[in-house]
Coordinates of C-alpha atoms in Angstrom, one line a residue:
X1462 CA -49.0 -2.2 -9.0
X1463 CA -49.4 -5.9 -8.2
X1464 CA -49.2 -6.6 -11.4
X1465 CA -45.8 -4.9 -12.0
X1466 CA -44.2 -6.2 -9.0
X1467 CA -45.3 -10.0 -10.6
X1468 CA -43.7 -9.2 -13.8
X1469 CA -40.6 -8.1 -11.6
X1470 CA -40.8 -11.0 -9.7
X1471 CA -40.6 -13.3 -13.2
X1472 CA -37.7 -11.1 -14.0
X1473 CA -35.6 -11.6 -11.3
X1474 CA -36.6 -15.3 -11.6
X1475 CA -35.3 -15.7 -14.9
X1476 CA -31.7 -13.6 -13.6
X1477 CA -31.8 -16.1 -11.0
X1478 CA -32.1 -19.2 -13.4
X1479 CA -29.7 -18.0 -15.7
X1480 CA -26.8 -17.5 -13.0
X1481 CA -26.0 -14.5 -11.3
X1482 CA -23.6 -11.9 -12.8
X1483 CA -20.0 -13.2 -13.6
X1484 CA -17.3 -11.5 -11.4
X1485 CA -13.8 -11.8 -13.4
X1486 CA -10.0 -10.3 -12.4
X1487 CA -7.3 -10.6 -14.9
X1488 CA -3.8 -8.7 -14.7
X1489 CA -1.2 -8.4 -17.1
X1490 CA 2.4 -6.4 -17.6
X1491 CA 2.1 -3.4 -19.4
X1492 CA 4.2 -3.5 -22.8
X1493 CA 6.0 -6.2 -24.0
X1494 CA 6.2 -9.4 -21.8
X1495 CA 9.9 -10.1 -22.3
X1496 CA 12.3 -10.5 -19.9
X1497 CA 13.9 -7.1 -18.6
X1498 CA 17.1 -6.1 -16.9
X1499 CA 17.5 -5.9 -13.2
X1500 CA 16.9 -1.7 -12.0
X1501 CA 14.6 -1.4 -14.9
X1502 CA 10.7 -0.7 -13.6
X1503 CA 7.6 -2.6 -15.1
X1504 CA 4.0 -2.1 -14.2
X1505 CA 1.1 -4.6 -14.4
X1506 CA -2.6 -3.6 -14.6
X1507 CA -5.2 -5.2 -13.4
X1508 CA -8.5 -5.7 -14.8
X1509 CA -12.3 -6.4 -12.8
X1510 CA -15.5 -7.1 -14.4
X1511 CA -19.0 -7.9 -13.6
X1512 CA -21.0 -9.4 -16.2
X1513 CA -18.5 -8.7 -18.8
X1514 CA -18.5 -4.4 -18.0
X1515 CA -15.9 -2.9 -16.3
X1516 CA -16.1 -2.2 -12.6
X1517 CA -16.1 1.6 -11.5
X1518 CA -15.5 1.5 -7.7
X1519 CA -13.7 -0.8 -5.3
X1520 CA -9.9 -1.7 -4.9
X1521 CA -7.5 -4.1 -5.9
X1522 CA -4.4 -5.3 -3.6
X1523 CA -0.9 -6.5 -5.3
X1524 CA 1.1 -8.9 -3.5
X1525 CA 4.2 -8.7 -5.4
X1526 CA 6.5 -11.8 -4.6
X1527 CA 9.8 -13.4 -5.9
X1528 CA 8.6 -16.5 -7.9
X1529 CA 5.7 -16.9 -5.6
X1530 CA 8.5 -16.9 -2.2
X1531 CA 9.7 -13.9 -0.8
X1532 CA 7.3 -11.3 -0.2
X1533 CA 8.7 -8.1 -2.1
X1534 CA 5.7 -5.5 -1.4
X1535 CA 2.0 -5.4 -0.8
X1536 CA 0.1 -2.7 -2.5
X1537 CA -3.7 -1.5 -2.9
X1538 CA -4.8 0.3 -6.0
X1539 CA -8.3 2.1 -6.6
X1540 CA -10.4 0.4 -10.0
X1541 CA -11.4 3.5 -12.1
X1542 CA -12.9 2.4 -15.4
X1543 CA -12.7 -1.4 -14.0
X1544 CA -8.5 -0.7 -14.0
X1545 CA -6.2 -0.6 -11.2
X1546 CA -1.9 -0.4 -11.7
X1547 CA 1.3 -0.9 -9.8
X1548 CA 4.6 -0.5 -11.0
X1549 CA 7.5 -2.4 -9.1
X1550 CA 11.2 -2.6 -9.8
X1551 CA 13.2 -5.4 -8.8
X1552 CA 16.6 -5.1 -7.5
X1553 CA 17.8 -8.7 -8.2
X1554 CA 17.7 -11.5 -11.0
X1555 CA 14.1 -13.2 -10.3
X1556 CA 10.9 -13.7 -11.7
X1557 CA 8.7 -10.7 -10.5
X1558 CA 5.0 -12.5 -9.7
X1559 CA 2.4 -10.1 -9.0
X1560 CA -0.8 -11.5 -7.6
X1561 CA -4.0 -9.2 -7.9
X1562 CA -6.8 -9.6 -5.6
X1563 CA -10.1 -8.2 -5.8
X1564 CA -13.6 -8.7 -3.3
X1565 CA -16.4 -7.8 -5.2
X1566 CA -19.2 -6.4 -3.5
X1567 CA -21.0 -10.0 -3.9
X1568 CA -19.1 -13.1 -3.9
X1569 CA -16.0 -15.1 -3.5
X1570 CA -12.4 -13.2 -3.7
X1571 CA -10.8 -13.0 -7.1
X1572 CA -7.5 -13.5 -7.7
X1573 CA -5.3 -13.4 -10.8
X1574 CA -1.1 -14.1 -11.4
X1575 CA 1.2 -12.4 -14.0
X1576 CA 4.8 -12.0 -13.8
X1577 CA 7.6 -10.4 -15.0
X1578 CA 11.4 -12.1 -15.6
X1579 CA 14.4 -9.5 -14.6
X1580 CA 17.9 -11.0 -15.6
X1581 CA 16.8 -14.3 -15.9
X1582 CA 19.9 -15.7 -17.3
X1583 CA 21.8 -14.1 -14.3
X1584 CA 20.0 -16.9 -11.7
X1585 CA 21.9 -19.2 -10.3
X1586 CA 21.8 -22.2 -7.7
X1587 CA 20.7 -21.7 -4.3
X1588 CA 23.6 -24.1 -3.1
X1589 CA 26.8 -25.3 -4.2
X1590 CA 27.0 -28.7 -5.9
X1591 CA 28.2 -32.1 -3.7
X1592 CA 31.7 -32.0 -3.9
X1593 CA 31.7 -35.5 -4.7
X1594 CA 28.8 -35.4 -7.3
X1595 CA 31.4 -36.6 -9.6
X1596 CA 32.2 -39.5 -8.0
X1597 CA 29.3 -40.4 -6.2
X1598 CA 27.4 -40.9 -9.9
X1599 CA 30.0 -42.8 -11.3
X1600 CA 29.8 -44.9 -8.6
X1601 CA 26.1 -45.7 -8.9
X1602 CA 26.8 -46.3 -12.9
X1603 CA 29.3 -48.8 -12.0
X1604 CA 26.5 -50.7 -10.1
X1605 CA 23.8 -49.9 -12.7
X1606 CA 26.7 -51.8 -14.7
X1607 CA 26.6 -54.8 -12.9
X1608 CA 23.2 -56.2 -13.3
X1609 CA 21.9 -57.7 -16.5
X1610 CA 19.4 -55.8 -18.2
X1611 CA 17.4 -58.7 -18.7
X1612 CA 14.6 -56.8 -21.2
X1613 CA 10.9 -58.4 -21.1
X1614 CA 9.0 -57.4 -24.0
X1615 CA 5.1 -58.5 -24.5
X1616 CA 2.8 -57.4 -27.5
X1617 CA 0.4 -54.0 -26.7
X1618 CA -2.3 -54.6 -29.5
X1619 CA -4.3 -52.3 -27.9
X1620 CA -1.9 -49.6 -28.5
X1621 CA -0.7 -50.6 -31.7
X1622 CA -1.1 -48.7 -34.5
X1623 CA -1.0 -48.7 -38.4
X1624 CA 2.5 -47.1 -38.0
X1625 CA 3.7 -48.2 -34.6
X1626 CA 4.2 -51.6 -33.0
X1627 CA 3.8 -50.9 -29.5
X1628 CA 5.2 -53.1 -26.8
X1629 CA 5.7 -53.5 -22.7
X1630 CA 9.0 -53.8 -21.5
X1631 CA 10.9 -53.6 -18.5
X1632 CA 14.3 -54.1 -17.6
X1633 CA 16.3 -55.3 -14.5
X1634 CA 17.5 -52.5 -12.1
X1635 CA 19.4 -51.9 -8.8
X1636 CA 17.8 -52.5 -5.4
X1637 CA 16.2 -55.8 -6.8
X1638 CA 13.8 -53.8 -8.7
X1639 CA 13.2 -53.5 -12.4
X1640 CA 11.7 -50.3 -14.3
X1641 CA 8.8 -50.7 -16.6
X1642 CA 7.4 -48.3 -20.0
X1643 CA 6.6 -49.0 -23.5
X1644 CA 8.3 -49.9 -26.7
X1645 CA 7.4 -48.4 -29.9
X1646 CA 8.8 -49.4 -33.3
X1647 CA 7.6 -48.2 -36.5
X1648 CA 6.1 -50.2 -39.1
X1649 CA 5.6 -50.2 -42.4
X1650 CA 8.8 -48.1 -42.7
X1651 CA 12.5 -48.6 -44.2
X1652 CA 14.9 -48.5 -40.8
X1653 CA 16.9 -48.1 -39.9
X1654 CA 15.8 -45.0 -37.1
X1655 CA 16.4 -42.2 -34.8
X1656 CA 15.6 -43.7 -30.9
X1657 CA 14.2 -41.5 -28.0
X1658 CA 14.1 -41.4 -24.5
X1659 CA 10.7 -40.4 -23.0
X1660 CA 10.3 -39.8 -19.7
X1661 CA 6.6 -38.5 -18.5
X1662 CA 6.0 -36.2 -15.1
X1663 CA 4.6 -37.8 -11.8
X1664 CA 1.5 -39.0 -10.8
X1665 CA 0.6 -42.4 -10.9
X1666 CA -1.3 -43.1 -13.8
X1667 CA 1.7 -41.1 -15.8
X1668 CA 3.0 -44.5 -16.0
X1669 CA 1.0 -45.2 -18.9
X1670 CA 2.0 -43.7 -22.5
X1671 CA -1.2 -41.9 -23.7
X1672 CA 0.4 -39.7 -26.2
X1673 CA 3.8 -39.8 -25.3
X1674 CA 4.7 -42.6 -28.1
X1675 CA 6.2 -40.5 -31.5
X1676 CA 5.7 -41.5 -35.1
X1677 CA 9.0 -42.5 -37.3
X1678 CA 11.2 -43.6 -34.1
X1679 CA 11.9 -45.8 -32.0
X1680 CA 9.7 -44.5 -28.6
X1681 CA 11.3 -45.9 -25.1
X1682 CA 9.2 -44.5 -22.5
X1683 CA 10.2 -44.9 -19.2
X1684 CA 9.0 -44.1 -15.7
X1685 CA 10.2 -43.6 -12.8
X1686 CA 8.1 -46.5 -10.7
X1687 CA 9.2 -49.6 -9.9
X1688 CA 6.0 -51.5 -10.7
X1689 CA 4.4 -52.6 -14.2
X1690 CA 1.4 -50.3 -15.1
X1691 CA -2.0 -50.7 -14.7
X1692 CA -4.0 -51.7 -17.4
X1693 CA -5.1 -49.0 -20.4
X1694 CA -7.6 -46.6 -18.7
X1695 CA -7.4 -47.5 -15.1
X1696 CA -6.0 -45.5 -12.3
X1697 CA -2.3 -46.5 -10.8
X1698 CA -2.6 -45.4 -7.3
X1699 CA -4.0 -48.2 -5.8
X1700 CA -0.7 -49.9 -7.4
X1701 CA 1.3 -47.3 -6.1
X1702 CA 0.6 -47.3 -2.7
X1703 CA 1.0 -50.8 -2.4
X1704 CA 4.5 -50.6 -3.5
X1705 CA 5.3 -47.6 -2.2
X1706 CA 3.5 -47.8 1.6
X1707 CA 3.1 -44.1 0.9
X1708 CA 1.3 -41.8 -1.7
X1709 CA 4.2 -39.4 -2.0
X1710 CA 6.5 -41.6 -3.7
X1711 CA 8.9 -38.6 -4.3
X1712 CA 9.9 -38.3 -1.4
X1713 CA 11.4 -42.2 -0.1
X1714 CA 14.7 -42.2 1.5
X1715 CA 15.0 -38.6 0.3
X1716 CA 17.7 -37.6 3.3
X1717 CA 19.2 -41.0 2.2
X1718 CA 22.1 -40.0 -0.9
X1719 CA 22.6 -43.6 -1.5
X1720 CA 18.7 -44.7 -1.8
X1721 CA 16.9 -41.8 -2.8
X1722 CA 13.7 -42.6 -5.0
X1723 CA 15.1 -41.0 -8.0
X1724 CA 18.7 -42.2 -7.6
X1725 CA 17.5 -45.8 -8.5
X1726 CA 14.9 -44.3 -11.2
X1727 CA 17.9 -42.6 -13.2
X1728 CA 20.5 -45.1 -12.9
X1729 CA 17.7 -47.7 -14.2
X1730 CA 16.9 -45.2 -17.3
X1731 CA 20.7 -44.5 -18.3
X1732 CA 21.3 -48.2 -18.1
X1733 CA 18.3 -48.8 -20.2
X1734 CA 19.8 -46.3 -22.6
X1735 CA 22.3 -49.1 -23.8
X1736 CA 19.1 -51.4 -24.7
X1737 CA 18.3 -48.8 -27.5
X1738 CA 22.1 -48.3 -28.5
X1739 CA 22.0 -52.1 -29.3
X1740 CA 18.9 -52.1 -31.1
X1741 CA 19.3 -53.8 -34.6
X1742 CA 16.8 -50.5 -36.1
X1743 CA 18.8 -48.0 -34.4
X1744 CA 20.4 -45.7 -36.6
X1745 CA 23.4 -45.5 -34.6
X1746 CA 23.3 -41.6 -34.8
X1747 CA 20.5 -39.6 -33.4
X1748 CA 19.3 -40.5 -29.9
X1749 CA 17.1 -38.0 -28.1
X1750 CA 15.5 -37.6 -24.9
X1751 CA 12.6 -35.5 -23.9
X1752 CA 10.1 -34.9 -20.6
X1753 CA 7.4 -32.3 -19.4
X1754 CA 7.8 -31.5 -15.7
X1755 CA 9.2 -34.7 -13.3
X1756 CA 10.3 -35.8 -17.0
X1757 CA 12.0 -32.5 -17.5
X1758 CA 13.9 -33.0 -14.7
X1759 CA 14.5 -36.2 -15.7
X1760 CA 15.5 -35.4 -19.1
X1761 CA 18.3 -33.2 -17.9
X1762 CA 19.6 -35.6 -15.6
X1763 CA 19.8 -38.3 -18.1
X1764 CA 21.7 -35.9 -20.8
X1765 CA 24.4 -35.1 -18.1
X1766 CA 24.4 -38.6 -17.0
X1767 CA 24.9 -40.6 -20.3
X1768 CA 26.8 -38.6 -23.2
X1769 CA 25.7 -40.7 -25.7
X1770 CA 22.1 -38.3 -25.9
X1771 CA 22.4 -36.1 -28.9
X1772 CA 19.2 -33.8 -28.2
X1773 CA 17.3 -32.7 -25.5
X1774 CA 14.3 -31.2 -24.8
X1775 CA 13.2 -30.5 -21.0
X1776 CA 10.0 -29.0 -20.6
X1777 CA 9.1 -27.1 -17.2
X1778 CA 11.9 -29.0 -15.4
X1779 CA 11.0 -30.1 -12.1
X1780 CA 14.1 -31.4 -9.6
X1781 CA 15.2 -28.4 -10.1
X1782 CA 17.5 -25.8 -7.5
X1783 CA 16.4 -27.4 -4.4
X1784 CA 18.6 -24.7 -2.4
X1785 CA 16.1 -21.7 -4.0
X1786 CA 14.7 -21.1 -0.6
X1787 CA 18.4 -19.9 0.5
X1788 CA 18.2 -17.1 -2.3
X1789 CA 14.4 -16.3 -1.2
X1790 CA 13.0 -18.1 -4.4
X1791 CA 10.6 -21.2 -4.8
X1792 CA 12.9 -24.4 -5.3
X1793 CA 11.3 -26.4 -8.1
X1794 CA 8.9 -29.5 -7.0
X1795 CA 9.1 -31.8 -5.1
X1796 CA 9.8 -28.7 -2.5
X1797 CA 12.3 -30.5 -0.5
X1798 CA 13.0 -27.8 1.0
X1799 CA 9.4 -26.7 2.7
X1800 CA 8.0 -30.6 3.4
X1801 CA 11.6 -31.0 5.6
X1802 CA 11.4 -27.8 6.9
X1803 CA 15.5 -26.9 4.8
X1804 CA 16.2 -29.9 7.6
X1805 CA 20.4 -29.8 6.2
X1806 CA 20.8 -33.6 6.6
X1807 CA 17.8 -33.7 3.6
X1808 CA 19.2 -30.7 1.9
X1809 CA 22.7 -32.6 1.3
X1810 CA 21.0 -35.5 -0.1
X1811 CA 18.9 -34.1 -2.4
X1812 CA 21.8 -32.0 -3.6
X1813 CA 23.1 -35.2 -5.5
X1814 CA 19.7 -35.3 -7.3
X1815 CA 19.2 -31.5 -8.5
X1816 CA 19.1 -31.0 -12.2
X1817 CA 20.5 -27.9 -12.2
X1818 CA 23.9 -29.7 -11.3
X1819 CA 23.2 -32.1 -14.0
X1820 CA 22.5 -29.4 -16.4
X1821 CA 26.2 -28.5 -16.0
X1822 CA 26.9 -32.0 -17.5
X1823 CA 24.8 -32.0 -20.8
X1824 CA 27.1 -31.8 -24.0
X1825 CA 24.4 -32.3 -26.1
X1826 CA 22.0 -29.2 -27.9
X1827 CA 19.6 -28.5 -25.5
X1828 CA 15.9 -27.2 -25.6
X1829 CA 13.9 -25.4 -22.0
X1830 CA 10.9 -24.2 -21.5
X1831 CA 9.9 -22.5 -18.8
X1832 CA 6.0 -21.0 -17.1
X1833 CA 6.6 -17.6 -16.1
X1834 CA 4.2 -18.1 -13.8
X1835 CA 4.8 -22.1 -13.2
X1836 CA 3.6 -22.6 -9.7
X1837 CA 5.0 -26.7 -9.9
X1838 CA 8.5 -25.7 -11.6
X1839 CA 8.7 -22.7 -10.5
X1840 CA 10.9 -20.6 -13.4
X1841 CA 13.6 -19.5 -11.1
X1842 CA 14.7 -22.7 -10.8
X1843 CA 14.5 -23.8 -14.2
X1844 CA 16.6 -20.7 -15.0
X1845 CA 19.4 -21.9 -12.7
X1846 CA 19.5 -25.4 -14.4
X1847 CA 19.5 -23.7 -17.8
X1848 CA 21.6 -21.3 -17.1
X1849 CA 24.0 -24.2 -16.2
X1850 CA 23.9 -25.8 -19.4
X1851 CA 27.4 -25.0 -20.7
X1852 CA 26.6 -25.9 -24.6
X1853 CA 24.3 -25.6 -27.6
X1854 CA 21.1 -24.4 -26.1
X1855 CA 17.9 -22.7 -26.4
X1856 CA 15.3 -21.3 -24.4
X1857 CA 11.5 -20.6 -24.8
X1858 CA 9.7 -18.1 -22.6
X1859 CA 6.1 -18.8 -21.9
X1860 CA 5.3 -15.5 -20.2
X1861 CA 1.4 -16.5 -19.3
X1862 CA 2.2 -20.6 -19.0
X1863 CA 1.7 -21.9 -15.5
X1864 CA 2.1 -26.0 -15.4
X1865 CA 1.0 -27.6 -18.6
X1866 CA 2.2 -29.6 -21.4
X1867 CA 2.2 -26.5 -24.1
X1868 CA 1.8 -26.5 -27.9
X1869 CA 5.5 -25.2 -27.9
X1870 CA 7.0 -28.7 -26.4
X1871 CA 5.8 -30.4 -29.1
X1872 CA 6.7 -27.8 -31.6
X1873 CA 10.2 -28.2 -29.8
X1874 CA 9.7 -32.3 -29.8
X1875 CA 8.9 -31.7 -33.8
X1876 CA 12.4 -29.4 -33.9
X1877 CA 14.3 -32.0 -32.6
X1878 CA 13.2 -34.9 -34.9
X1879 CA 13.7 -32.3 -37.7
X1880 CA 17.5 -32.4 -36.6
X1881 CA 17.4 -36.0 -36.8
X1882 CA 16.2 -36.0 -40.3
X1883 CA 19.4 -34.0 -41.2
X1884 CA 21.6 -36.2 -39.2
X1885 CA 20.3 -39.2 -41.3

């Protein structure tokens, strides 16, 4: 008897060193993940296992919300053969999310997100659009206008390559600032050639180019920040605070219209935009501009802004429907909205810095992508700035995507170069 309970022992030693059993939860919609119309019902099934079997007792609870806001209903479903279902119909034009949660007998609570899109293309704003938006950009053109560009350009050997010559540049900007990013020519190649805009999403080190530079163009990336980047491989935020006083850059002056953060970022980038019309290698024809998140945003502000863009691609568009909360949705991030509480002094300002108004500026054709279940860009309010583009356009669902840089930007990144190939 001793002898068995030893080699029992051992046993549950070696379970012990090889990690317990894996708990796992994973939902899904039933059918085909495309969007649906408004009335029409849709169920999701949820899925538990332990140790890769299915589990044969227990419950799972649905929290289904609108885009992660509102809460819609809050269900509980029994697992039989490790499965539990819902089914939901949604009265209004949203993005259905339905959150599964699961507490295993042992362990932490597991949780998993899927979503569902009904009448996506019939979401619009949260609020209307300054009345003056018009006027009030025009204006800050004018004084983009008025100071030299005054480009500094030094060698970046270290990010040169046998096809690029890469260099730093900045250029002279509003507020006594200037507005820094990288330089990329080809080499080796018979100009002259297509240019593009690149504009990354936030963080500090995004000010650095990583992979952002494109073969067989002329690269301009630019950020938003107001200070040169650090040095390849090391972190920004140090930099960053020191500027900035504060770590949440996106949110200076925002309740100011005449000083927001990104007011002085934009103006700087369409002014810089006349630094690659000029360029001696430019082809004169095909100028693009592209961005993933903050640079989404970004991108479709710029494409309203100057009209001289002839493609666009805005991936998960941040800056994005900042009135969302009024319609029960999540506004896209920064989230004005919940860090000053909808306080309606902030809620004006930022109105002249939501891409969806933008959006209704772009005359150029225009790629989106949107994360069903995005929880930074929230797809709701990417579909109200899409929906606002009144030209060429086209969209790409990423039912499953939340916030990432997907294959499918730079398949759509590839698309528009292709068009520029054309247009040569």
């Amino acid at each position: 008897m001793l002898r068995k309970l030893g080699v029992a022992a051992a046993l549950l030693a070696g379970c012990w060193l090889l990690g317990a059993a894996e708990y796992t939860l994973s939902v899904e919609r039933v059918g085909k993940n495309e969007p649906c119309r408004t009335g029409e019902r849709v169920e999701f099934v949820a899925r538990a296992r332990v140790g890769g079997q299915p589990v044969s007792e227990g419950v799972v609870t649905f929290k289904l919300t609108n885009d992660g806001r509102d809460l819609l209903g809050c269900r509980t479903a029994p697992l039989a053969d490790g499965e539990a279902r819902v089914d939901f119909t949604a009265l209004a034009p949203g993005f259905l999310w339905c959150n599964a949660e699961w507490k295993p007998d042992e362990g932490e609570t597991k949780t998993a997100l899927a979503a569902a899109a009904f009448s996506p293309d019939e979401i619009r704003p949260g609020q209307p659009e300054p009345a003056d938006f018009d006027a009030f950009w025009a204006a800050g053109k004018a004084q983009a206008a008025a100071v030299e560009l005054d480009p500094e350009l030094s060698p970046a050997p270290e990010l040169s390559t046998d096809t690029l010559e890469v260099y730093r540049i900045s250029f002279a900007n509003i507020e006594d600032t200037r507005l820094y990013g990288f330089l990329s020519i080809p080499k080796g190649q018979d100009g002259p050639f297509p240019a593009v805009l690149v504009i990354p999403g936030a963080s500090p080190a995004a000010n650095q180019p990583g992979g952002h530079l494109i073969e067989g163009v002329i690269t301009l990336f630019l950020n938003v920040h107001s200070y040169e980047p650090a040095p390849i491989g090391q972190s920004s935020d140090a930099v960053q605070k020191t500027s900035y006083g504060t770590d949440a850059y996106q949110y200076i002056n925002a309740g100011d219209k005449e000083h927001n953060f990104f007011r002085r970022a934009w103006l700087g980038m369409d002014r810089a935009v006349d630094f690659l019309l000029q360029h001696p290698q430019f082809d004169g024809r095909n100028l693009g501009v592209c961005g993933w998140s903050q640079g989404g945003g970004s991108t479709l502000a710029l494409a309203g802004l100057n009209h001289h863009f002839t493609y666009a691609v805005a991936n998960q568009p941040a800056l994005c429907d900042h009135g969302a909360y009024r319609q029960g949705r999540t506004p896209g991030w920064p989230f004005f909205a919940d860090q000053f509480n909808a306080d309606l002094a902030v809620m004006e300002a930022v109105g002249y810095i939501d891409a969806a108004s933008f959006a209704k500026r772009i005359q150029c054709p225009t790629v989106v992508l949107v994360g069903w279940v995005d929880g930074a860009c929230h797809p709701g309010s990417v579909m109200a700035a899409y929906n606002n583009i009144p030209g060429e356009k086209r969209l790409v669902h990423e039912p499953e995507a939340s916030h990432h840089w997907a294959e499918a930007y730079n398949q759509a990144i590839q698309d528009m170069l292709e068009s520029f190939r054309h247009n040569r």
